[in-house]
Coordinates of C-alpha atoms in Angstrom, one line a residue:
Chain A
X20 CA -24.2 -14.3 33.4
X21 CA -26.6 -15.8 30.9
X22 CA -28.9 -12.9 30.0
X23 CA -31.7 -13.6 27.6
X24 CA -31.1 -11.7 24.4
X25 CA -33.6 -9.1 23.1
X26 CA -36.1 -10.9 20.8
X27 CA -34.9 -9.1 17.6
X28 CA -31.2 -10.0 18.3
X29 CA -32.2 -13.6 19.3
X30 CA -34.0 -14.0 16.0
X31 CA -30.9 -12.8 14.1
X32 CA -28.6 -15.1 16.1
X33 CA -31.0 -18.1 15.5
X34 CA -31.0 -17.4 11.7
X35 CA -27.2 -17.5 11.7
X36 CA -27.2 -20.7 13.7
X37 CA -29.7 -22.3 11.4
X38 CA -27.0 -23.0 8.8
X39 CA -23.7 -24.8 9.3
X40 CA -21.8 -23.7 6.1
X41 CA -19.7 -20.6 6.7
X42 CA -20.3 -19.2 3.2
X43 CA -24.0 -19.4 3.9
X44 CA -23.6 -17.7 7.3
X45 CA -21.7 -14.9 5.5
X46 CA -24.5 -14.6 2.9
X47 CA -27.0 -14.2 5.8
X48 CA -24.8 -11.6 7.4
X49 CA -24.5 -9.7 4.1
X50 CA -28.3 -9.9 3.7
X51 CA -28.8 -8.5 7.3
X52 CA -26.4 -5.7 6.5
X53 CA -28.8 -4.5 3.8
X54 CA -31.3 -3.5 6.5
X55 CA -28.7 -1.1 7.9
X56 CA -29.4 2.4 6.7
X57 CA -26.4 4.3 5.5
X58 CA -25.8 7.3 7.8
X59 CA -25.6 10.9 6.8
X60 CA -22.2 12.0 5.5
X61 CA -22.1 14.6 8.3
X62 CA -22.1 11.8 10.8
X63 CA -19.1 10.1 9.2
X64 CA -16.8 12.2 11.4
X65 CA -13.8 11.3 13.6
X66 CA -15.8 11.3 16.8
X67 CA -18.1 8.6 15.4
X68 CA -15.4 6.4 13.9
X69 CA -14.7 3.0 15.4
X70 CA -11.0 2.5 15.8
X71 CA -9.2 -0.8 15.4
X72 CA -11.4 -2.0 12.4
X73 CA -9.9 -2.9 9.1
X74 CA -12.9 -1.4 7.4
X75 CA -14.2 2.1 7.9
X76 CA -17.0 2.0 10.6
X77 CA -19.0 4.8 12.1
X78 CA -21.5 4.6 15.0
X79 CA -23.6 7.2 16.8
X80 CA -26.8 7.1 18.8
X81 CA -29.7 9.0 20.1
X82 CA -32.0 8.6 23.1
X83 CA -35.7 8.5 22.3
X84 CA -38.2 10.4 24.4
X85 CA -39.1 7.2 26.3
X86 CA -35.5 6.6 27.2
X87 CA -34.5 4.0 24.6
X88 CA -31.3 4.1 22.7
X89 CA -31.4 4.1 18.9
X90 CA -28.1 3.3 17.3
X91 CA -27.0 4.3 13.8
X92 CA -23.9 3.0 12.0
X93 CA -22.4 2.0 8.8
X94 CA -19.4 -0.1 7.6
X95 CA -17.8 0.1 4.2
X96 CA -17.3 -3.7 4.0
X97 CA -20.3 -6.0 3.6
X98 CA -19.5 -8.7 6.1
X99 CA -18.5 -6.1 8.8
X100 CA -21.8 -4.3 8.0
X101 CA -23.6 -7.5 8.7
X102 CA -21.8 -7.8 12.1
X103 CA -22.8 -4.2 12.7
X104 CA -26.4 -5.0 11.8
X105 CA -26.5 -7.6 14.6
X106 CA -25.4 -4.9 17.0
X107 CA -27.1 -1.8 15.7
X108 CA -30.4 -3.4 14.8
X109 CA -30.4 -6.2 17.4
X110 CA -29.6 -3.9 20.3
X111 CA -31.5 -0.7 19.4
X112 CA -34.7 0.2 21.4
X113 CA -33.3 -0.9 24.7
X114 CA -32.8 1.4 27.7
X115 CA -29.1 2.0 28.5
X116 CA -29.3 -0.4 31.5
X117 CA -30.9 -3.1 29.3
X118 CA -28.2 -2.6 26.7
X119 CA -25.4 -2.8 29.2
X120 CA -26.8 -6.1 30.5
X121 CA -26.3 -7.8 27.2
X122 CA -22.9 -9.4 26.8
X123 CA -21.4 -9.2 23.2
X124 CA -20.3 -12.8 23.7
X125 CA -23.6 -13.9 21.9
X126 CA -21.5 -13.6 18.7
X127 CA -19.7 -16.8 19.6
X128 CA -22.9 -18.7 19.4
X129 CA -23.4 -17.7 15.8
X130 CA -20.3 -19.5 14.5
X131 CA -19.3 -16.6 12.3
X132 CA -16.3 -15.6 14.3
X133 CA -14.3 -18.8 14.1
X134 CA -12.8 -18.0 10.8
X135 CA -12.6 -14.3 11.0
X136 CA -9.1 -12.8 11.4
X137 CA -8.3 -11.5 14.9
X138 CA -8.5 -7.9 13.6
X139 CA -12.1 -8.5 12.4
X140 CA -13.0 -10.2 15.7
X141 CA -11.6 -7.2 17.5
X142 CA -13.5 -5.0 15.1
X143 CA -16.8 -6.5 16.3
X144 CA -15.8 -6.0 19.9
X145 CA -14.6 -2.5 19.2
X146 CA -18.0 -1.6 17.6
X147 CA -19.7 -2.9 20.8
X148 CA -17.2 -1.0 23.0
X149 CA -18.1 2.2 21.2
X150 CA -21.8 1.5 21.7
X151 CA -21.1 0.9 25.4
X152 CA -19.5 4.3 25.7
X153 CA -22.7 5.8 24.1
X154 CA -24.9 3.9 26.4
X155 CA -23.0 5.0 29.5
X156 CA -23.2 8.6 28.3
X157 CA -27.0 8.3 28.0
X158 CA -27.2 6.6 31.3
X159 CA -25.2 9.4 33.0
X160 CA -27.5 12.0 31.4
X161 CA -30.6 10.1 32.5
X162 CA -29.4 9.7 36.1
X163 CA -28.2 13.2 36.2
X164 CA -31.8 14.3 35.4
X165 CA -33.4 12.0 37.9
Chain B
X59 CA 10.0 -33.2 -11.2
X60 CA 7.9 -36.0 -9.8
X61 CA 4.2 -36.0 -10.3
X62 CA 2.4 -33.2 -8.4
X63 CA 0.4 -35.7 -6.4
X64 CA 3.6 -37.2 -5.1
X65 CA 5.0 -33.8 -4.1
X66 CA 1.7 -33.0 -2.3
X67 CA 2.1 -36.2 -0.3
X68 CA 5.3 -34.7 1.1
X69 CA 3.3 -31.8 2.7
X70 CA 1.1 -33.2 5.4
X71 CA -0.8 -30.0 6.0
X72 CA -2.2 -30.0 2.4
X73 CA -4.5 -32.9 3.4
X74 CA -6.4 -30.8 6.0
X75 CA -9.6 -29.0 5.4
X76 CA -10.5 -25.3 6.0
X77 CA -14.0 -24.4 7.1
X78 CA -15.2 -27.9 6.1
X79 CA -13.8 -27.7 2.5
X80 CA -10.6 -29.1 1.1
X81 CA -7.8 -26.6 1.8
X82 CA -6.6 -24.6 -1.2
X83 CA -3.5 -22.9 0.2
X84 CA -2.6 -19.8 -1.9
X85 CA -0.8 -17.7 0.7
X86 CA 2.7 -18.9 0.0
X87 CA 3.9 -15.3 -0.4
X88 CA 3.3 -15.0 3.4
X89 CA 4.7 -18.4 4.3
X90 CA 5.1 -21.7 2.5
X91 CA 4.1 -25.1 3.9
X92 CA 6.8 -27.5 5.0
X93 CA 7.6 -31.0 3.6
X94 CA 7.8 -33.9 6.0
X95 CA 11.6 -34.0 5.8
X96 CA 11.8 -30.5 7.2
X97 CA 9.3 -31.3 10.0
X98 CA 11.2 -34.5 10.7
X99 CA 14.5 -32.6 10.8
X100 CA 13.2 -30.3 13.6
X101 CA 11.9 -33.3 15.6
X102 CA 15.2 -35.1 15.0
X103 CA 17.3 -32.2 16.2
X104 CA 15.4 -31.8 19.4
X105 CA 15.1 -35.6 20.1
X106 CA 18.7 -36.5 19.1
X107 CA 21.3 -33.8 18.9
X108 CA 20.0 -30.7 20.8
X109 CA 22.9 -28.9 22.4
X110 CA 24.3 -25.4 22.2
X111 CA 26.8 -24.8 19.4
X112 CA 30.3 -23.4 19.2
X113 CA 30.9 -24.2 22.8
X114 CA 30.8 -27.0 25.3
X115 CA 33.3 -29.8 25.7
X116 CA 31.0 -32.6 24.8
X117 CA 30.3 -34.6 21.7
X118 CA 26.7 -33.6 21.6
X119 CA 27.7 -30.0 21.1
X120 CA 30.1 -31.0 18.4
X121 CA 27.4 -32.9 16.6
X122 CA 25.0 -29.9 16.8
X123 CA 27.7 -27.5 15.6
X124 CA 28.6 -29.8 12.7
X125 CA 25.0 -30.0 11.6
X126 CA 24.5 -26.2 11.9
X127 CA 27.7 -25.4 10.0
X128 CA 26.9 -28.0 7.4
X129 CA 23.5 -26.3 6.8
X130 CA 25.5 -23.0 6.3
X131 CA 27.6 -24.7 3.7
X132 CA 24.6 -26.1 1.9
X133 CA 23.0 -22.7 1.9
X134 CA 26.1 -21.1 0.6
X135 CA 26.2 -23.4 -2.4
X136 CA 22.5 -23.1 -3.0
X137 CA 22.5 -19.3 -3.3
X138 CA 25.8 -19.1 -5.1
X139 CA 27.8 -17.5 -2.3
X140 CA 31.6 -17.6 -2.5
X141 CA 31.8 -19.3 0.9
X142 CA 30.0 -19.9 4.2
X143 CA 31.7 -16.8 5.5
X144 CA 29.2 -14.8 3.4
X145 CA 26.1 -16.4 5.0
X146 CA 24.9 -14.9 8.2
X147 CA 21.9 -16.4 9.9
X148 CA 19.3 -14.0 11.3
X149 CA 15.7 -14.3 12.5
X150 CA 14.2 -13.4 9.2
X151 CA 14.8 -11.3 6.1
X152 CA 13.6 -8.2 8.0
X153 CA 16.3 -8.6 10.6
X154 CA 18.9 -9.2 7.8
X155 CA 18.0 -5.8 6.3
X156 CA 18.0 -4.1 9.6
X157 CA 21.5 -5.5 10.2
X158 CA 22.8 -3.9 7.1
X159 CA 21.0 -0.6 7.7
X160 CA 22.3 -0.4 11.3
X161 CA 25.8 -1.8 10.8
X162 CA 26.8 -0.7 7.3
X163 CA 24.4 2.3 7.4
X164 CA 25.6 3.7 10.7
X165 CA 29.3 3.3 9.8
X166 CA 29.0 4.7 6.3
X167 CA 26.1 7.1 5.8
X168 CA 26.4 10.8 6.4
X169 CA 24.1 13.9 6.1
X170 CA 23.1 14.5 2.5
X171 CA 23.8 10.9 1.3
X172 CA 21.0 9.3 -0.6
X173 CA 19.5 5.9 -0.2
X174 CA 17.5 4.7 -3.2
X175 CA 14.6 2.3 -2.7
X176 CA 11.5 1.8 -4.8
X177 CA 7.8 2.5 -4.5
X178 CA 7.0 -1.2 -4.3
X179 CA 9.1 -2.1 -1.3
X180 CA 7.7 -4.2 1.5
X181 CA 7.9 -2.3 4.8
X182 CA 10.8 -4.5 5.7
X183 CA 12.9 -2.8 3.0
X184 CA 11.5 0.6 3.6
X185 CA 11.3 1.3 7.3
X186 CA 14.9 0.2 8.3
X187 CA 16.2 2.7 5.6
X188 CA 13.8 5.4 6.8
X189 CA 15.1 4.9 10.3
X190 CA 18.8 5.1 9.5
X191 CA 18.2 8.0 7.1
X192 CA 16.6 10.0 9.8
X193 CA 19.3 9.2 12.3
X194 CA 22.1 10.1 9.9
X195 CA 20.5 13.0 8.0
X196 CA 20.5 11.0 4.8
X197 CA 17.8 11.3 2.2
X198 CA 15.5 8.4 1.0
X199 CA 14.6 8.5 -2.7
X200 CA 12.2 6.3 -4.5
X201 CA 12.4 4.5 -7.9
X202 CA 9.1 4.9 -9.7
X203 CA 7.1 2.0 -11.1
X204 CA 5.9 1.4 -14.7
X205 CA 2.3 0.5 -15.3
X206 CA 3.2 -3.2 -15.4
X207 CA 4.3 -2.9 -11.8
X208 CA 8.0 -3.2 -12.4
X209 CA 10.6 -0.7 -11.4
X210 CA 10.8 1.9 -14.2
X211 CA 14.5 2.5 -14.9
X212 CA 13.7 4.8 -17.9
X213 CA 12.1 7.3 -15.5
X214 CA 14.2 6.2 -12.5
X215 CA 17.8 6.3 -13.8
X216 CA 18.2 10.0 -13.1
X217 CA 17.9 9.1 -9.4
X218 CA 21.3 7.3 -9.5
X219 CA 23.7 10.1 -8.7
X220 CA 27.1 10.6 -7.0
X221 CA 25.1 11.1 -3.8
X222 CA 23.6 7.6 -3.9
X223 CA 25.3 5.4 -1.4
X224 CA 22.9 2.5 -1.1
X225 CA 20.4 1.0 -3.6
X226 CA 18.0 -1.4 -1.8
X227 CA 15.3 -3.0 -3.9
X228 CA 13.1 -6.1 -4.0
X229 CA 14.2 -8.6 -6.5
X230 CA 10.5 -9.7 -6.8
X231 CA 7.5 -7.7 -5.5
X232 CA 5.7 -9.5 -2.7
X233 CA 2.5 -8.0 -4.0
X234 CA 2.7 -7.9 -7.7
X235 CA 4.9 -10.9 -8.3
X236 CA 6.8 -9.0 -10.9
X237 CA 10.6 -9.7 -11.2
X238 CA 12.5 -6.4 -11.2
X239 CA 15.4 -5.7 -13.6
X240 CA 18.1 -6.2 -11.0
X241 CA 21.0 -6.6 -13.4
X242 CA 20.3 -3.2 -14.8
X243 CA 19.7 -1.8 -11.3
X244 CA 23.1 -3.2 -10.1
X245 CA 24.8 -1.8 -13.2
X246 CA 23.3 1.7 -12.6
X247 CA 24.2 1.6 -8.9
X248 CA 27.8 0.4 -9.5
X249 CA 28.1 3.2 -12.2
X250 CA 27.7 5.7 -9.4
X251 CA 29.7 3.7 -6.8
X252 CA 26.7 2.8 -4.7
X253 CA 26.2 -0.4 -2.6
X254 CA 23.3 -2.7 -3.6
X255 CA 21.0 -4.8 -1.3
X256 CA 18.5 -7.1 -2.9
X257 CA 15.5 -8.1 -0.9
X258 CA 15.3 -11.6 -2.1
X259 CA 12.5 -12.8 0.2
X260 CA 10.2 -13.6 -2.8
X261 CA 13.0 -14.6 -5.1
X262 CA 14.8 -17.2 -3.1
X263 CA 11.8 -19.7 -3.1
X264 CA 11.3 -19.5 -6.9
X265 CA 14.6 -19.4 -8.8
X266 CA 18.4 -19.7 -8.5
X267 CA 19.9 -16.6 -7.0
X268 CA 23.6 -17.1 -8.1
X269 CA 24.4 -14.2 -5.8
X270 CA 28.0 -13.8 -6.4
X271 CA 27.2 -13.2 -10.1
X272 CA 24.7 -10.5 -9.5
X273 CA 27.3 -7.8 -8.6
X274 CA 25.2 -6.9 -5.6
X275 CA 26.7 -6.5 -2.1
X276 CA 23.9 -7.9 0.0
X277 CA 20.8 -10.1 -0.2
X278 CA 18.3 -10.9 2.4
X279 CA 15.7 -13.7 2.5
X280 CA 13.7 -15.9 4.9
X281 CA 13.7 -19.6 5.5
X282 CA 9.9 -19.9 6.0
X283 CA 8.9 -18.8 2.5
X284 CA 11.1 -21.5 0.9
X285 CA 9.9 -24.6 2.7
X286 CA 12.0 -24.0 5.8
X287 CA 10.8 -23.3 9.4
X288 CA 10.0 -19.8 10.7
X289 CA 12.5 -18.1 12.9
X290 CA 15.5 -18.2 10.4
X291 CA 16.6 -15.6 7.9
X292 CA 19.7 -15.2 5.8
X293 CA 21.9 -12.3 5.1
X294 CA 24.3 -12.8 2.3
X295 CA 27.1 -10.2 2.0
X296 CA 30.3 -10.1 0.0
X297 CA 33.0 -11.2 2.3
X298 CA 35.1 -8.1 1.9
X299 CA 32.1 -5.9 2.6
X300 CA 31.0 -7.8 5.7
X301 CA 34.6 -7.9 6.9
X302 CA 34.7 -4.1 7.0
X303 CA 31.4 -3.8 8.9
X304 CA 31.1 -3.3 12.7
X305 CA 29.0 -5.8 14.6
X306 CA 25.2 -5.2 14.8
X307 CA 24.4 -6.8 18.1
X308 CA 26.7 -7.7 20.9
X309 CA 26.8 -10.8 23.0
X310 CA 28.1 -14.4 23.1
X311 CA 29.5 -16.0 20.0
X312 CA 30.3 -12.8 18.2
X313 CA 33.4 -12.0 20.2
X314 CA 36.9 -13.4 20.3
X315 CA 38.0 -11.9 23.5
X316 CA 36.2 -9.8 26.2
X317 CA 38.1 -8.0 29.0
X318 CA 38.0 -4.8 30.9
X319 CA 40.7 -3.6 28.7
X320 CA 38.7 -4.2 25.5
X321 CA 36.8 -6.5 23.2
X322 CA 37.8 -8.1 20.0
X323 CA 35.3 -9.4 17.5
X324 CA 35.0 -12.9 16.2
X325 CA 35.6 -13.8 12.5
X326 CA 32.9 -13.9 9.9
X327 CA 30.2 -15.0 9.8
X328 CA 29.9 -15.4 13.6
X329 CA 30.6 -11.7 14.2
X330 CA 27.1 -11.1 13.2
X331 CA 25.5 -13.9 15.1
X332 CA 25.3 -12.8 18.7
X333 CA 23.6 -15.2 21.1
X334 CA 22.3 -18.7 20.6
X335 CA 20.7 -18.9 17.1
X336 CA 17.7 -21.0 16.1
X337 CA 19.9 -24.1 15.7
X338 CA 17.2 -26.6 14.9
X339 CA 15.6 -24.1 12.5
X340 CA 18.9 -23.6 10.5
X341 CA 19.5 -27.3 10.3
X342 CA 15.9 -27.8 9.0
X343 CA 16.4 -25.0 6.5
X344 CA 19.3 -27.2 5.2
X345 CA 16.7 -29.9 4.6
X346 CA 14.5 -27.5 2.8
X347 CA 17.4 -26.6 0.5
X348 CA 18.0 -30.3 -0.1
X349 CA 14.3 -30.7 -1.0
X350 CA 14.3 -27.8 -3.5
X351 CA 17.6 -29.0 -5.0
X352 CA 16.2 -32.5 -5.5
X353 CA 13.2 -31.1 -7.4
X354 CA 15.5 -28.7 -9.4
X355 CA 14.8 -25.1 -10.4
X356 CA 14.0 -26.0 -14.0
X357 CA 11.2 -28.2 -13.0
X358 CA 9.9 -25.9 -10.3
X359 CA 9.9 -22.9 -12.7
X360 CA 8.2 -24.9 -15.5
X361 CA 5.4 -25.9 -13.1
X362 CA 5.0 -22.4 -11.7
X363 CA 4.9 -21.0 -15.3
X364 CA 2.0 -23.4 -16.1
X365 CA 0.2 -22.2 -12.9
X366 CA 0.7 -18.6 -14.0
X367 CA -0.6 -19.2 -17.5
X368 CA -3.7 -21.0 -16.2
X369 CA -4.5 -18.4 -13.5
X370 CA -3.9 -15.4 -15.9
X371 CA -6.2 -17.1 -18.4
X372 CA -8.9 -17.3 -15.8
X373 CA -8.4 -13.7 -14.6
X374 CA -8.7 -12.4 -18.1
X375 CA -12.2 -13.9 -18.3
X376 CA -13.5 -12.6 -15.0
X377 CA -15.4 -9.4 -15.7
X378 CA -14.7 -6.5 -13.3
X379 CA -11.4 -8.1 -12.0
X380 CA -8.5 -5.7 -11.9
X381 CA -5.1 -7.4 -11.9
X382 CA -2.2 -5.3 -10.7
X383 CA 1.0 -5.9 -12.5
X384 CA 1.4 -7.6 -15.9
X385 CA -1.3 -9.8 -17.3
X386 CA 1.4 -12.0 -18.9
X387 CA 3.2 -15.0 -17.4
X388 CA 6.7 -13.7 -18.5
X389 CA 8.8 -11.8 -16.1
X390 CA 6.7 -12.7 -13.0
X391 CA 6.3 -15.4 -10.4
X392 CA 2.9 -17.0 -9.8
X393 CA 1.9 -14.3 -7.3
X394 CA -1.2 -12.2 -8.3
X395 CA -2.8 -9.3 -6.6
X396 CA -6.2 -8.1 -7.7
X397 CA -9.5 -6.5 -6.8
X398 CA -13.1 -7.1 -7.9
X399 CA -14.6 -3.8 -9.0
X400 CA -16.7 -2.0 -6.4
X401 CA -16.0 -4.7 -3.8
X402 CA -14.0 -4.5 -0.5
X403 CA -11.0 -6.8 -0.6
X404 CA -11.8 -7.9 3.0
X405 CA -15.2 -9.3 1.9
X406 CA -13.6 -11.2 -1.0
X407 CA -11.0 -12.7 1.3
X408 CA -13.5 -13.8 4.0
X409 CA -15.8 -15.4 1.4
X410 CA -12.9 -17.3 -0.2
X411 CA -11.8 -18.4 3.2
X412 CA -15.3 -19.7 3.9
X413 CA -14.9 -21.8 0.7
X414 CA -11.6 -23.3 1.9
X415 CA -9.3 -21.0 0.0
X416 CA -6.5 -19.3 2.0
X417 CA -5.4 -16.1 0.4
X418 CA -4.2 -12.8 1.8
X419 CA -6.0 -9.5 1.7
X420 CA -4.9 -6.1 2.9
X421 CA -2.0 -3.9 2.2
X422 CA 0.6 -6.7 2.2
X423 CA 3.0 -4.7 4.3
X424 CA 3.3 -2.3 1.3
X425 CA 1.2 0.7 2.1
X426 CA 3.1 3.0 -0.3
X427 CA 2.4 0.5 -3.2
X428 CA -1.4 0.6 -2.3
X429 CA -1.2 4.4 -2.5
X430 CA 0.5 4.1 -5.9
X431 CA -2.4 2.0 -7.2
X432 CA -4.9 4.1 -5.3
X433 CA -6.5 1.3 -3.3
X434 CA -6.9 0.5 0.3
X435 CA -6.1 -3.2 -0.1
X436 CA -5.7 -6.0 -2.6
X437 CA -6.5 -9.7 -2.7
X438 CA -3.4 -11.8 -3.2
X439 CA -3.1 -15.3 -4.5
X440 CA 0.4 -16.7 -4.2
X441 CA 1.1 -20.1 -5.6
X442 CA 4.0 -22.4 -5.0
X443 CA 5.5 -25.7 -6.3
X444 CA 2.8 -27.9 -4.7
X445 CA -0.2 -26.0 -6.0
X446 CA -2.1 -27.6 -8.8
X447 CA -3.8 -26.4 -12.0
X448 CA -7.0 -27.6 -10.4
X449 CA -6.5 -25.2 -7.5
X450 CA -6.1 -22.3 -10.0
X451 CA -9.4 -23.5 -11.5
X452 CA -10.9 -23.7 -8.0
X453 CA -9.9 -20.1 -7.3
X454 CA -11.6 -19.0 -10.6
X455 CA -14.8 -20.9 -9.7
X456 CA -14.8 -19.5 -6.1
X457 CA -14.3 -15.9 -7.5
X458 CA -17.3 -16.5 -9.7
X459 CA -19.3 -17.5 -6.7
X460 CA -18.1 -14.6 -4.7
X461 CA -19.1 -12.3 -7.5
X462 CA -22.5 -13.9 -7.5
X463 CA -23.0 -13.3 -3.8
X464 CA -21.6 -9.8 -3.7
X465 CA -23.0 -8.8 -7.1
X466 CA -26.4 -9.7 -5.9
X467 CA -25.8 -7.4 -3.1
X468 CA -24.7 -4.4 -5.2
X469 CA -27.6 -5.0 -7.7
X470 CA -30.2 -4.8 -4.9
X471 CA -28.8 -1.6 -3.5

């Protein structure tokens, strides 16, 4: 299933692919992480926490009036925050169905995972998993309304 | 000691790269690399003499048994044991400590007895004692640390009491690299009639243990941190102490006679070696011991002291770097844990890795020690005999680069 990536995410992936050096890739990730807004302290609650990450990561979402999911999240380590930027910024503004159609495997293309420890790789997938739960929750609500 | 370049030639892995950069391997506290002689020994065992030991009516089995027991003899001399009967092969240092906790602990501890460990222990020398203490109703007590990261006996000596039955401490901290005052600890323990176990996992690779002169009852260490293969650990115990202990695991090799009317145990050290051991691994550990002996402790320690001085000199000049443990080369091995101010240790580790430097970050299996220093994790650089001064310089240069990348980030925020 090779689904085209949303344009914003595709641009981010392309930027990471544009350099070979891993240090440079990390620098780009750290830079991307700067566009992630820190979330309100009240949202850093257990329900929003992503488990199985070495750093502290929180994620939550809301559904806009036109049925698009807006994700919010923050990580306390810079490289993880960059990974989170790919997901939160790259995959916001999609309908739940559109979100669910994007496989997180796009991360393999970027070349940033090859050297990350298994726990960090899992951390990325765990963030995505948490987002998937949010998307399914929104979808159920939308379909319940329909 | 031969020139460092010649030593490095013995370690084939040191020629590889990491993330497109020359590998700078500074994670020796986790596991050391292996010289060609150890690698060849494993291959030779499986291609030439593989057979099960202590059984079989064939010459191959005798050859394997002889090589295995010869390695035990080598080990015994290397660590200053009284005889091979005091050397028990386990899977690793962790299993060796569990063996003592379960065998000695179960037979000797009772409700209200106290087990004394320290705040810097690796989980391997914490959890087995917590488990047996819970089972027997014994109490775990903790020796405090001084600011330099060593066990503080001034503050801690009151914890040695008539209730203390076992004192189990690290000879060298796996995190801070500080060498603990074990002679004083043994003296205090013996003063109250307690047993002593030394977790020597970070000591055995770096200096002569001379175990029978320590006055301790047990010591535990792992092959893989001292140039040997993974899968082999060593428990040293005073013969009379081991002799009085019940077996830990049951199975083949550890028995003398098994019948419906009863079972009798084998002699030392086999009583504690149930089942087929890692035969090839033990023989290869013997090769590692030969390699270390040929270099000699004096030369190894002199080289590691140079590495310490060079690295500590660099650390002192890096602004915002907090080194845990003493900033002096005396009383430590070349293992250093640190943090860069305001920076997550995971980010430092990942960036260093991207530059070809292999270090460890995290809690280093010592979560209580992280709490003691009020941090979630540390970055650890652990050097060994094949590391060079240039690699210490490379770490300093890489840290400056990391600071540049991450400092840019904090400045912009």
